Amino acid sequence: PVPGRCAYFVERKKRFCKMIPAPGKRFCGEHGQQEEENDRKRIPCPLDPKHTVYEDQLQKHLKKCNSREKPKPVYFVQDINAGLKDVAEIPEKQVPISSLSKEELENLIIKLKKASNGLELHPKEQILSHQALQEALNDPKNGESAFKHLKQQASILGNMEKLHLLGPGRCFVEFGAGRGKLSHWVDVALQNVENVQFLLVERATTRFKVDGKHKRGDSIFERLQVDIQHLCLNKVPILEKKKLSVVGIGKHLCGAATDLALRCLVESYTTFCDGENEEPAPKRSRNDKTEVASNDSADNESNKDDCKPVAGIVIALCCHHKCDWKHYVGREFFKSVGLGPVEFHYFQRMSSWATCGMRETTTKASTSEESEDQTNDTEEHEQTFSKTESGSDTLHGILTVEERKEIGCLCKLLIDHGRIEYLQQRGYKAALQYYTESAVSLENVLLTAVPCPSLIPEPTT
């Protein structure tokens, strides 16, 4: 053991514990039972079994344990963005794709191609850049992995600028923020712009955050540690006070998190404009004027048509195999083309073939492109999934590698088109585009949406 460190050998990690013991002790508090001569017993913490505690000090520990349940923030509203409430519509557990017969698989593919008939199969390529990142892109100190992330962030900002979303009086909400790099670059791009707010939504505790480094008074960074499923933007104090128009952004927002974010923006935050003082109802249409719970209902009615508090949405999509029928915003579209939860289950599983159909290529991508943020590890997510559903031998003799890749792309397109229709039905001009090369990221589709021209909100100055 290293002098001054715990002398306990951690078998699982094949090394000695790195904790510093108390003066005169050989072991840290966690492993001190090894030298205890009395009968004190350590037990796993009931809140988090990854650490232990003395049994006779359990009650004292539970009051200060970092894993204890903390008070819910004011913007926490249980399942406000969850979507489907009818459990009868949620499919029972389905058999793996590898267990389907050849006929069953062929029928699924026929349904997929029929539903995709008439859709734009190849989104337009819109690979842009932004001046804010030029210095970083030209910095030779950045390695290949950092360079790939910078190219993606530059293109996202370029697309935001093209949609006129980079301006004053906006609140930029980054979903799945991780370290907050995307918000960082938006802030750099707006360094001479006043009245800019940033809300970074991330359910996990994140190390090496960059938002804490922003000290200038023109922009304000605030972190919301909450699952998007329970986030009510109406109740976030800064939005409740200033009533800012919001721009929702995200870089590689995994699976169902995209649907939760869309519903959070398009449904729950939009009701803020309707004068709702009660808890927003997620399923209520933005054009529904039948329920107004405000004393100023007449004034609210006259302002509704001109009020659309979400100025735009720009999200790089990712991990369609992690989508969930319960949360999916495009259920009505699926039903309109004769599909339901069962087909959705298989299509979202098959969507991974688009990035894992070619095992050798994906393996190289996943090992060469390390994750920048803990929520942005796209290729790693896909590679893990490939071992269960998309291995080269899983469907041997039924589909070739290229056929699987083509079908996977079609599944992703169908799922994304449901999202586009969802936004269009709610008054947004929505589109998909390739925002970077596949060599930079296999997940290279960007979803953008802005209100129809007559409904674009005026920025707050």
Short mmCIF file of C-alpha atoms in Angstrom, two decimals:
data_model
loop_
_atom_site.label_atom_id
_atom_site.label_comp_id
_atom_site.label_asym_id
_atom_site.label_seq_id
_atom_site.Cartn_x
_atom_site.Cartn_y
_atom_site.Cartn_z
CA PRO A 1 0.00 0.00 0.00
CA VAL A 2 1.02 3.61 -0.55
CA PRO A 3 2.32 5.24 2.67
CA GLY A 4 -0.33 7.39 4.28
CA ARG A 5 -3.14 5.61 2.42
CA CYS A 6 -5.56 2.88 3.44
CA ALA A 7 -3.98 -0.58 3.60
CA TYR A 8 -7.14 -2.39 2.45
CA PHE A 9 -6.81 -4.23 -0.89
CA VAL A 10 -9.91 -3.74 -3.07
CA GLU A 11 -10.26 -7.05 -4.86
CA ARG A 12 -12.74 -5.75 -7.41
CA LYS A 13 -10.37 -3.00 -8.56
CA LYS A 14 -7.16 -5.00 -8.06
CA ARG A 15 -5.54 -2.20 -6.09
CA PHE A 16 -5.30 -0.78 -2.58
CA CYS A 17 -7.87 1.72 -1.35
CA LYS A 18 -6.79 5.31 -1.99
CA MET A 19 -8.56 6.87 1.00
CA ILE A 20 -6.53 8.58 3.76
CA PRO A 21 -7.01 6.94 7.19
CA ALA A 22 -7.16 8.82 10.48
CA PRO A 23 -3.84 9.48 12.22
CA GLY A 24 -2.45 6.28 13.74
CA LYS A 25 -4.85 4.07 11.74
CA ARG A 26 -4.01 1.63 8.94
CA PHE A 27 -7.47 1.60 7.39
CA CYS A 28 -9.98 4.25 6.34
CA GLY A 29 -13.41 4.45 7.96
CA GLU A 30 -14.93 2.31 5.22
CA HIS A 31 -12.48 -0.55 5.74
CA GLY A 32 -11.67 0.00 9.40
CA GLN A 33 -13.56 -3.16 10.39
CA GLN A 34 -10.52 -5.11 9.30
CA GLU A 35 -8.67 -4.01 12.43
CA GLU A 36 -11.58 -3.52 14.79
CA GLU A 37 -11.23 -5.63 17.89
CA ASN A 38 -14.73 -5.04 19.15
CA ASP A 39 -18.01 -6.35 17.77
CA ARG A 40 -19.03 -3.26 15.78
CA LYS A 41 -20.54 -4.33 12.50
CA ARG A 42 -20.66 -2.47 9.19
CA ILE A 43 -23.67 -2.91 6.93
CA PRO A 44 -24.54 -1.65 3.43
CA CYS A 45 -26.30 1.73 3.48
CA PRO A 46 -30.01 1.14 2.70
CA LEU A 47 -30.04 4.32 0.59
CA ASP A 48 -27.02 3.33 -1.49
CA PRO A 49 -25.48 -0.15 -0.99
CA LYS A 50 -22.28 0.99 -2.72
CA HIS A 51 -21.02 2.19 0.65
CA THR A 52 -21.26 0.83 4.20
CA VAL A 53 -21.90 2.27 7.64
CA TYR A 54 -21.57 1.11 11.24
CA GLU A 55 -24.83 -0.54 12.22
CA ASP A 56 -25.00 1.32 15.52
CA GLN A 57 -24.64 4.66 13.67
CA LEU A 58 -27.17 3.94 10.92
CA GLN A 59 -29.83 6.45 12.01
CA LYS A 60 -27.27 9.23 12.32
CA HIS A 61 -25.84 8.39 8.90
CA LEU A 62 -29.24 8.35 7.18
CA LYS A 63 -29.78 11.99 8.16
CA LYS A 64 -26.66 13.16 6.35
CA CYS A 65 -26.13 10.51 3.63
CA ASN A 66 -25.58 12.10 0.22
CA SER A 67 -27.98 9.55 -1.28
CA ARG A 68 -30.92 10.62 0.90
CA GLU A 69 -33.99 12.01 -0.83
CA LYS A 70 -33.71 15.75 -1.08
CA PRO A 71 -36.57 18.26 -1.11
CA LYS A 72 -38.14 18.60 -4.54
CA PRO A 73 -37.49 21.93 -6.29
CA VAL A 74 -40.41 24.20 -7.11
CA TYR A 75 -40.21 23.30 -10.79
CA PHE A 76 -40.64 19.57 -10.10
CA VAL A 77 -44.09 18.37 -11.19
CA GLN A 78 -44.43 14.60 -11.16
CA ASP A 79 -44.68 13.14 -14.70
CA ILE A 80 -45.78 16.44 -16.25
CA ASN A 81 -44.01 15.55 -19.52
CA ALA A 82 -44.41 11.76 -19.32
CA GLY A 83 -47.07 11.46 -22.00
CA LEU A 84 -49.17 8.30 -22.06
CA LYS A 85 -51.31 7.79 -18.97
CA ASP A 86 -53.31 4.77 -20.16
CA VAL A 87 -51.24 1.74 -19.11
CA ALA A 88 -53.47 -0.50 -21.23
CA GLU A 89 -51.85 1.00 -24.31
CA ILE A 90 -48.34 0.11 -23.14
CA PRO A 91 -47.29 -3.19 -24.79
CA GLU A 92 -46.26 -6.17 -22.75
CA LYS A 93 -42.66 -7.29 -22.91
CA GLN A 94 -41.85 -8.41 -26.45
CA VAL A 95 -39.53 -11.19 -27.51
CA PRO A 96 -36.09 -10.14 -28.84
CA ILE A 97 -35.71 -9.52 -32.55
CA SER A 98 -33.34 -12.49 -32.74
CA SER A 99 -36.21 -14.74 -31.60
CA LEU A 100 -38.57 -13.67 -34.38
CA SER A 101 -39.21 -16.09 -37.20
CA LYS A 102 -38.20 -15.20 -40.74
CA GLU A 103 -41.86 -14.58 -41.65
CA GLU A 104 -42.46 -12.31 -38.65
CA LEU A 105 -39.37 -10.27 -39.46
CA GLU A 106 -40.34 -9.97 -43.10
CA ASN A 107 -43.83 -8.78 -42.12
CA LEU A 108 -42.31 -6.09 -39.89
CA ILE A 109 -40.10 -4.89 -42.74
CA ILE A 110 -43.08 -4.77 -45.11
CA LYS A 111 -45.01 -2.64 -42.59
CA LEU A 112 -41.97 -0.39 -42.15
CA LYS A 113 -41.55 0.24 -45.88
CA LYS A 114 -45.28 0.78 -46.37
CA ALA A 115 -45.41 3.35 -43.54
CA SER A 116 -42.31 5.10 -44.91
CA ASN A 117 -43.68 5.35 -48.43
CA GLY A 118 -43.88 8.99 -49.45
CA LEU A 119 -41.58 10.30 -46.72
CA GLU A 120 -38.43 12.26 -47.52
CA LEU A 121 -35.89 9.46 -47.12
CA HIS A 122 -32.80 11.65 -47.22
CA PRO A 123 -32.85 14.85 -45.14
CA LYS A 124 -31.01 17.75 -46.71
CA GLU A 125 -27.40 18.32 -45.74
CA GLN A 126 -26.86 21.52 -43.81
CA ILE A 127 -23.35 21.38 -42.41
CA LEU A 128 -22.59 24.86 -41.14
CA SER A 129 -20.09 26.51 -38.82
CA HIS A 130 -19.89 29.55 -36.58
CA GLN A 131 -17.24 32.16 -36.01
CA ALA A 132 -17.37 31.64 -32.23
CA LEU A 133 -15.62 28.28 -32.59
CA GLN A 134 -13.08 29.11 -35.27
CA GLU A 135 -10.24 29.69 -32.84
CA ALA A 136 -10.91 26.40 -31.04
CA LEU A 137 -11.26 24.52 -34.35
CA ASN A 138 -7.86 25.82 -35.45
CA ASP A 139 -6.16 25.06 -32.13
CA PRO A 140 -3.66 22.22 -32.71
CA LYS A 141 -3.81 21.33 -29.00
CA ASN A 142 -7.27 19.82 -29.49
CA GLY A 143 -7.16 16.13 -30.26
CA GLU A 144 -9.31 14.19 -32.72
CA SER A 145 -12.12 13.57 -30.23
CA ALA A 146 -12.34 17.23 -29.16
CA PHE A 147 -12.20 18.32 -32.80
CA LYS A 148 -15.21 16.13 -33.65
CA HIS A 149 -17.26 17.60 -30.83
CA LEU A 150 -16.26 21.14 -31.81
CA LYS A 151 -17.35 20.56 -35.42
CA GLN A 152 -20.74 19.36 -34.22
CA GLN A 153 -21.17 22.30 -31.85
CA ALA A 154 -20.11 24.73 -34.58
CA SER A 155 -22.71 23.32 -36.96
CA ILE A 156 -25.44 23.45 -34.31
CA LEU A 157 -24.65 27.12 -33.68
CA GLY A 158 -24.55 27.75 -37.43
CA ASN A 159 -28.03 26.28 -37.78
CA MET A 160 -29.26 28.34 -34.84
CA GLU A 161 -27.91 31.50 -36.46
CA LYS A 162 -29.58 30.58 -39.75
CA LEU A 163 -32.89 30.33 -37.88
CA HIS A 164 -32.25 33.73 -36.19
CA LEU A 165 -32.27 32.17 -32.72
CA LEU A 166 -29.04 33.79 -31.50
CA GLY A 167 -30.23 37.10 -30.14
CA PRO A 168 -31.05 39.11 -27.00
CA GLY A 169 -33.89 38.50 -24.60
CA ARG A 170 -33.76 34.72 -24.88
CA CYS A 171 -33.47 31.93 -22.35
CA PHE A 172 -31.51 29.01 -23.77
CA VAL A 173 -32.53 25.72 -22.15
CA GLU A 174 -29.97 22.97 -22.75
CA PHE A 175 -31.51 19.55 -22.16
CA GLY A 176 -29.16 16.74 -21.18
CA ALA A 177 -26.54 19.42 -20.62
CA GLY A 178 -23.75 17.28 -19.16
CA ARG A 179 -20.80 19.61 -18.72
CA GLY A 180 -22.66 22.42 -20.47
CA LYS A 181 -20.34 22.81 -23.46
CA LEU A 182 -23.11 23.65 -25.95
CA SER A 183 -24.41 26.46 -23.74
CA HIS A 184 -20.82 27.63 -23.31
CA TRP A 185 -20.39 28.12 -27.04
CA VAL A 186 -23.79 29.80 -27.39
CA ASP A 187 -22.67 32.21 -24.69
CA VAL A 188 -19.41 32.86 -26.54
CA ALA A 189 -21.39 33.57 -29.70
CA LEU A 190 -23.54 36.06 -27.75
CA GLN A 191 -20.72 37.77 -25.87
CA ASN A 192 -21.86 41.24 -26.96
CA VAL A 193 -25.57 40.55 -26.45
CA GLU A 194 -27.50 41.62 -23.35
CA ASN A 195 -30.25 39.92 -21.34
CA VAL A 196 -29.34 36.30 -22.05
CA GLN A 197 -30.19 33.46 -19.67
CA PHE A 198 -29.08 29.82 -19.65
CA LEU A 199 -30.82 26.91 -17.95
CA LEU A 200 -28.83 23.67 -18.00
CA VAL A 201 -31.04 20.64 -17.37
CA GLU A 202 -29.27 17.48 -16.21
CA ARG A 203 -30.62 14.85 -13.84
CA ALA A 204 -27.19 13.52 -12.87
CA THR A 205 -24.48 15.21 -10.87
CA THR A 206 -21.80 16.27 -13.35
CA ARG A 207 -18.11 16.87 -12.78
CA PHE A 208 -15.91 19.35 -14.67
CA LYS A 209 -18.82 21.67 -15.51
CA VAL A 210 -17.92 24.67 -17.66
CA ASP A 211 -20.89 26.89 -16.82
CA GLY A 212 -19.36 27.84 -13.48
CA LYS A 213 -16.61 29.69 -15.34
CA HIS A 214 -18.99 32.26 -16.79
CA LYS A 215 -18.82 35.27 -14.53
CA ARG A 216 -19.75 38.17 -16.78
CA GLY A 217 -22.96 39.97 -15.89
CA ASP A 218 -24.61 39.89 -19.31
CA SER A 219 -25.65 36.25 -19.09
CA ILE A 220 -26.82 34.07 -16.23
CA PHE A 221 -26.17 30.33 -15.95
CA GLU A 222 -28.38 28.18 -13.74
CA ARG A 223 -28.42 24.40 -13.38
CA LEU A 224 -31.62 22.43 -12.88
CA GLN A 225 -30.86 18.97 -11.51
CA VAL A 226 -34.08 17.25 -12.46
CA ASP A 227 -35.33 14.58 -14.85
CA ILE A 228 -36.89 16.22 -17.93
CA GLN A 229 -39.95 14.05 -17.31
CA HIS A 230 -40.77 16.12 -14.22
CA LEU A 231 -39.59 19.57 -15.34
CA CYS A 232 -42.20 22.32 -15.42
CA LEU A 233 -40.55 25.34 -17.03
CA ASN A 234 -43.45 27.52 -15.94
CA LYS A 235 -42.32 27.16 -12.35
CA VAL A 236 -38.65 27.94 -12.88
CA PRO A 237 -38.30 31.23 -10.94
CA ILE A 238 -36.34 33.12 -13.59
CA LEU A 239 -38.88 32.23 -16.32
CA GLU A 240 -41.81 32.87 -14.02
CA LYS A 241 -40.43 36.30 -13.24
CA LYS A 242 -39.18 37.46 -16.64
CA LYS A 243 -41.49 35.46 -18.95
CA LEU A 244 -38.69 35.04 -21.47
CA SER A 245 -39.11 33.29 -24.78
CA VAL A 246 -37.20 30.02 -24.74
CA VAL A 247 -34.85 28.32 -27.18
CA GLY A 248 -34.56 24.59 -26.47
CA ILE A 249 -31.21 23.06 -27.42
CA GLY A 250 -29.46 19.72 -26.98
CA LYS A 251 -26.51 17.80 -28.35
CA HIS A 252 -27.17 14.07 -28.63
CA LEU A 253 -30.26 13.89 -26.46
CA CYS A 254 -30.78 10.17 -25.96
CA GLY A 255 -33.96 8.45 -27.10
CA ALA A 256 -36.99 9.22 -24.96
CA ALA A 257 -35.28 12.30 -23.51
CA THR A 258 -35.91 14.06 -26.84
CA ASP A 259 -39.63 13.34 -26.61
CA LEU A 260 -39.74 14.49 -22.99
CA ALA A 261 -37.95 17.71 -23.95
CA LEU A 262 -40.31 18.40 -26.86
CA ARG A 263 -43.34 17.92 -24.65
CA CYS A 264 -41.76 20.07 -21.95
CA LEU A 265 -41.33 22.92 -24.44
CA VAL A 266 -44.36 22.57 -26.68
CA GLU A 267 -47.01 21.62 -24.12
CA SER A 268 -46.19 22.40 -20.51
CA TYR A 269 -44.34 25.69 -21.09
CA THR A 270 -46.79 26.90 -23.71
CA THR A 271 -49.65 26.81 -21.19
CA PHE A 272 -47.79 29.58 -19.36
CA CYS A 273 -49.02 31.87 -22.07
CA ASP A 274 -52.57 30.67 -21.60
CA GLY A 275 -52.75 32.25 -18.14
CA GLU A 276 -52.80 28.89 -16.35
CA ASN A 277 -52.08 29.35 -12.66
CA GLU A 278 -52.77 25.75 -11.86
CA GLU A 279 -50.62 22.76 -12.72
CA PRO A 280 -50.36 22.54 -16.53
CA ALA A 281 -52.13 19.65 -18.20
CA PRO A 282 -49.63 18.02 -20.60
CA LYS A 283 -52.20 16.67 -23.06
CA ARG A 284 -54.01 19.94 -23.58
CA SER A 285 -53.74 21.41 -27.08
CA ARG A 286 -52.08 24.79 -27.41
CA ASN A 287 -55.10 26.07 -29.36
CA ASP A 288 -57.65 24.87 -26.80
CA LYS A 289 -59.27 28.01 -25.41
CA THR A 290 -62.05 26.28 -23.50
CA GLU A 291 -60.29 26.18 -20.14
CA VAL A 292 -58.85 29.42 -18.76
CA ALA A 293 -58.32 29.50 -15.00
CA SER A 294 -57.43 33.15 -14.64
CA ASN A 295 -59.38 36.18 -13.46
CA ASP A 296 -58.11 37.98 -16.56
CA SER A 297 -59.57 35.40 -18.91
CA ALA A 298 -60.82 37.94 -21.43
CA ASP A 299 -57.42 39.54 -21.80
CA ASN A 300 -55.75 36.16 -22.02
CA GLU A 301 -58.07 35.08 -24.81
CA SER A 302 -57.14 38.10 -26.92
CA ASN A 303 -53.41 37.49 -26.46
CA LYS A 304 -53.27 33.74 -27.04
CA ASP A 305 -52.89 33.80 -30.80
CA ASP A 306 -49.88 36.11 -30.59
CA CYS A 307 -48.12 34.28 -27.79
CA LYS A 308 -45.78 31.39 -28.49
CA PRO A 309 -43.12 31.44 -25.79
CA VAL A 310 -40.83 28.90 -27.46
CA ALA A 311 -38.79 30.78 -30.06
CA GLY A 312 -37.12 27.67 -31.43
CA ILE A 313 -35.89 24.11 -30.90
CA VAL A 314 -32.54 22.75 -32.08
CA ILE A 315 -31.71 19.20 -30.94
CA ALA A 316 -29.14 16.74 -32.27
CA LEU A 317 -30.91 13.37 -32.13
CA CYS A 318 -29.42 10.19 -30.74
CA CYS A 319 -30.04 6.62 -29.54
CA HIS A 320 -33.44 5.88 -31.06
CA HIS A 321 -33.26 2.38 -29.56
CA LYS A 322 -33.83 4.06 -26.17
CA CYS A 323 -37.15 5.55 -27.21
CA ASP A 324 -40.28 4.54 -25.32
CA TRP A 325 -43.86 4.31 -26.59
CA LYS A 326 -45.12 5.82 -23.33
CA HIS A 327 -43.10 9.00 -23.86
CA TYR A 328 -43.04 9.13 -27.68
CA VAL A 329 -44.69 12.28 -29.07
CA GLY A 330 -45.44 10.73 -32.47
CA ARG A 331 -47.94 8.09 -31.37
CA GLU A 332 -50.76 9.66 -33.39
CA PHE A 333 -48.62 9.55 -36.53
CA PHE A 334 -47.83 5.87 -35.99
CA LYS A 335 -51.53 5.10 -35.55
CA SER A 336 -52.38 7.06 -38.70
CA VAL A 337 -50.20 4.73 -40.79
CA GLY A 338 -51.57 1.57 -39.20
CA LEU A 339 -48.84 1.02 -36.63
CA GLY A 340 -48.99 0.66 -32.87
CA PRO A 341 -46.90 0.01 -29.75
CA VAL A 342 -45.81 -3.47 -30.85
CA GLU A 343 -44.39 -2.25 -34.17
CA PHE A 344 -42.84 0.74 -32.42
CA HIS A 345 -41.06 -1.59 -30.00
CA TYR A 346 -39.44 -3.54 -32.80
CA PHE A 347 -38.68 -0.51 -34.95
CA GLN A 348 -36.91 1.29 -32.12
CA ARG A 349 -34.84 -1.84 -31.50
CA MET A 350 -34.07 -2.20 -35.21
CA SER A 351 -33.08 1.47 -35.43
CA SER A 352 -29.70 0.58 -33.94
CA TRP A 353 -28.85 -1.28 -37.14
CA ALA A 354 -28.24 2.11 -38.76
CA THR A 355 -25.14 2.58 -36.62
CA CYS A 356 -24.33 -0.99 -35.62
CA GLY A 357 -25.09 -2.93 -38.77
CA MET A 358 -21.44 -2.70 -39.71
CA ARG A 359 -19.74 -4.00 -36.57
CA GLU A 360 -16.16 -3.26 -37.66
CA THR A 361 -16.89 0.36 -38.57
CA THR A 362 -18.85 0.99 -35.37
CA THR A 363 -16.17 -0.54 -33.20
CA LYS A 364 -13.56 1.79 -34.67
CA ALA A 365 -15.83 4.79 -34.17
CA SER A 366 -16.61 3.91 -30.57
CA THR A 367 -12.98 3.45 -29.62
CA SER A 368 -11.64 6.52 -31.41
CA GLU A 369 -14.32 9.01 -30.36
CA GLU A 370 -14.41 9.32 -26.60
CA SER A 371 -17.36 10.94 -24.94
CA GLU A 372 -17.03 14.58 -24.03
CA ASP A 373 -20.06 14.61 -21.76
CA GLN A 374 -21.42 11.75 -19.75
CA THR A 375 -24.76 12.12 -21.56
CA ASN A 376 -23.27 12.42 -25.04
CA ASP A 377 -21.54 9.07 -25.45
CA THR A 378 -23.47 8.15 -28.57
CA GLU A 379 -21.27 5.57 -30.19
CA GLU A 380 -20.68 3.79 -26.89
CA HIS A 381 -24.45 3.52 -26.34
CA GLU A 382 -24.92 2.04 -29.77
CA GLN A 383 -22.02 -0.35 -29.48
CA THR A 384 -23.34 -1.76 -26.20
CA PHE A 385 -26.71 -2.32 -27.82
CA SER A 386 -25.15 -4.03 -30.84
CA LYS A 387 -23.92 -6.88 -28.71
CA THR A 388 -27.47 -7.89 -27.86
CA GLU A 389 -29.49 -7.21 -30.98
CA SER A 390 -27.28 -6.22 -33.87
CA GLY A 391 -24.35 -8.59 -33.98
CA SER A 392 -23.27 -9.77 -37.41
CA ASP A 393 -24.36 -13.31 -36.58
CA THR A 394 -27.75 -12.46 -35.02
CA LEU A 395 -29.71 -12.51 -38.26
CA HIS A 396 -27.33 -14.63 -40.31
CA GLY A 397 -28.93 -15.85 -43.48
CA ILE A 398 -31.88 -13.44 -43.35
CA LEU A 399 -30.48 -9.94 -43.90
CA THR A 400 -27.14 -8.70 -45.13
CA VAL A 401 -25.17 -6.02 -43.30
CA GLU A 402 -26.16 -3.37 -45.85
CA GLU A 403 -29.84 -4.37 -45.66
CA ARG A 404 -29.79 -4.07 -41.88
CA LYS A 405 -28.17 -0.66 -42.13
CA GLU A 406 -30.81 0.52 -44.61
CA ILE A 407 -33.66 -0.78 -42.44
CA GLY A 408 -32.14 0.83 -39.35
CA CYS A 409 -32.01 4.21 -41.10
CA LEU A 410 -35.63 3.78 -42.16
CA CYS A 411 -36.69 3.05 -38.56
CA LYS A 412 -34.91 6.18 -37.31
CA LEU A 413 -36.51 8.25 -40.06
CA LEU A 414 -40.00 6.96 -39.22
CA ILE A 415 -39.58 7.72 -35.52
CA ASP A 416 -38.23 11.20 -36.30
CA HIS A 417 -41.01 11.92 -38.77
CA GLY A 418 -43.53 11.32 -35.97
CA ARG A 419 -41.74 14.05 -34.02
CA ILE A 420 -41.86 16.40 -37.00
CA GLU A 421 -45.62 15.88 -37.44
CA TYR A 422 -46.14 16.43 -33.72
CA LEU A 423 -44.43 19.82 -33.96
CA GLN A 424 -46.18 20.77 -37.19
CA GLN A 425 -49.60 20.07 -35.68
CA ARG A 426 -48.74 22.50 -32.90
CA GLY A 427 -47.87 25.39 -35.17
CA TYR A 428 -44.15 24.88 -35.74
CA LYS A 429 -42.15 24.76 -38.93
CA ALA A 430 -40.05 21.66 -38.24
CA ALA A 431 -37.37 19.91 -40.27
CA LEU A 432 -34.59 17.32 -40.16
CA GLN A 433 -31.14 17.84 -41.64
CA TYR A 434 -27.72 16.25 -41.61
CA TYR A 435 -25.67 18.71 -39.58
CA THR A 436 -22.33 16.91 -39.72
CA GLU A 437 -20.56 14.15 -41.63
CA SER A 438 -21.05 10.51 -40.60
CA ALA A 439 -17.28 10.30 -40.13
CA VAL A 440 -17.61 12.90 -37.36
CA SER A 441 -20.65 11.26 -35.72
CA LEU A 442 -22.84 8.36 -36.76
CA GLU A 443 -25.71 10.24 -35.09
CA ASN A 444 -25.67 13.20 -37.45
CA VAL A 445 -29.32 14.29 -37.73
CA LEU A 446 -30.46 17.62 -36.31
CA LEU A 447 -34.10 18.42 -35.52
CA THR A 448 -35.01 22.10 -35.83
CA ALA A 449 -38.29 23.86 -35.24
CA VAL A 450 -39.45 27.47 -35.16
CA PRO A 451 -42.97 28.85 -34.78
CA CYS A 452 -44.81 29.58 -37.99
CA PRO A 453 -43.95 33.17 -39.06
CA SER A 454 -47.11 34.78 -37.71
CA LEU A 455 -46.48 33.31 -34.26
CA ILE A 456 -42.80 34.07 -33.65
CA PRO A 457 -42.50 35.73 -30.21
CA GLU A 458 -40.80 39.08 -29.90
CA PRO A 459 -37.56 38.86 -27.88
CA THR A 460 -37.51 40.57 -24.49
CA THR A 461 -35.02 43.41 -24.39
#
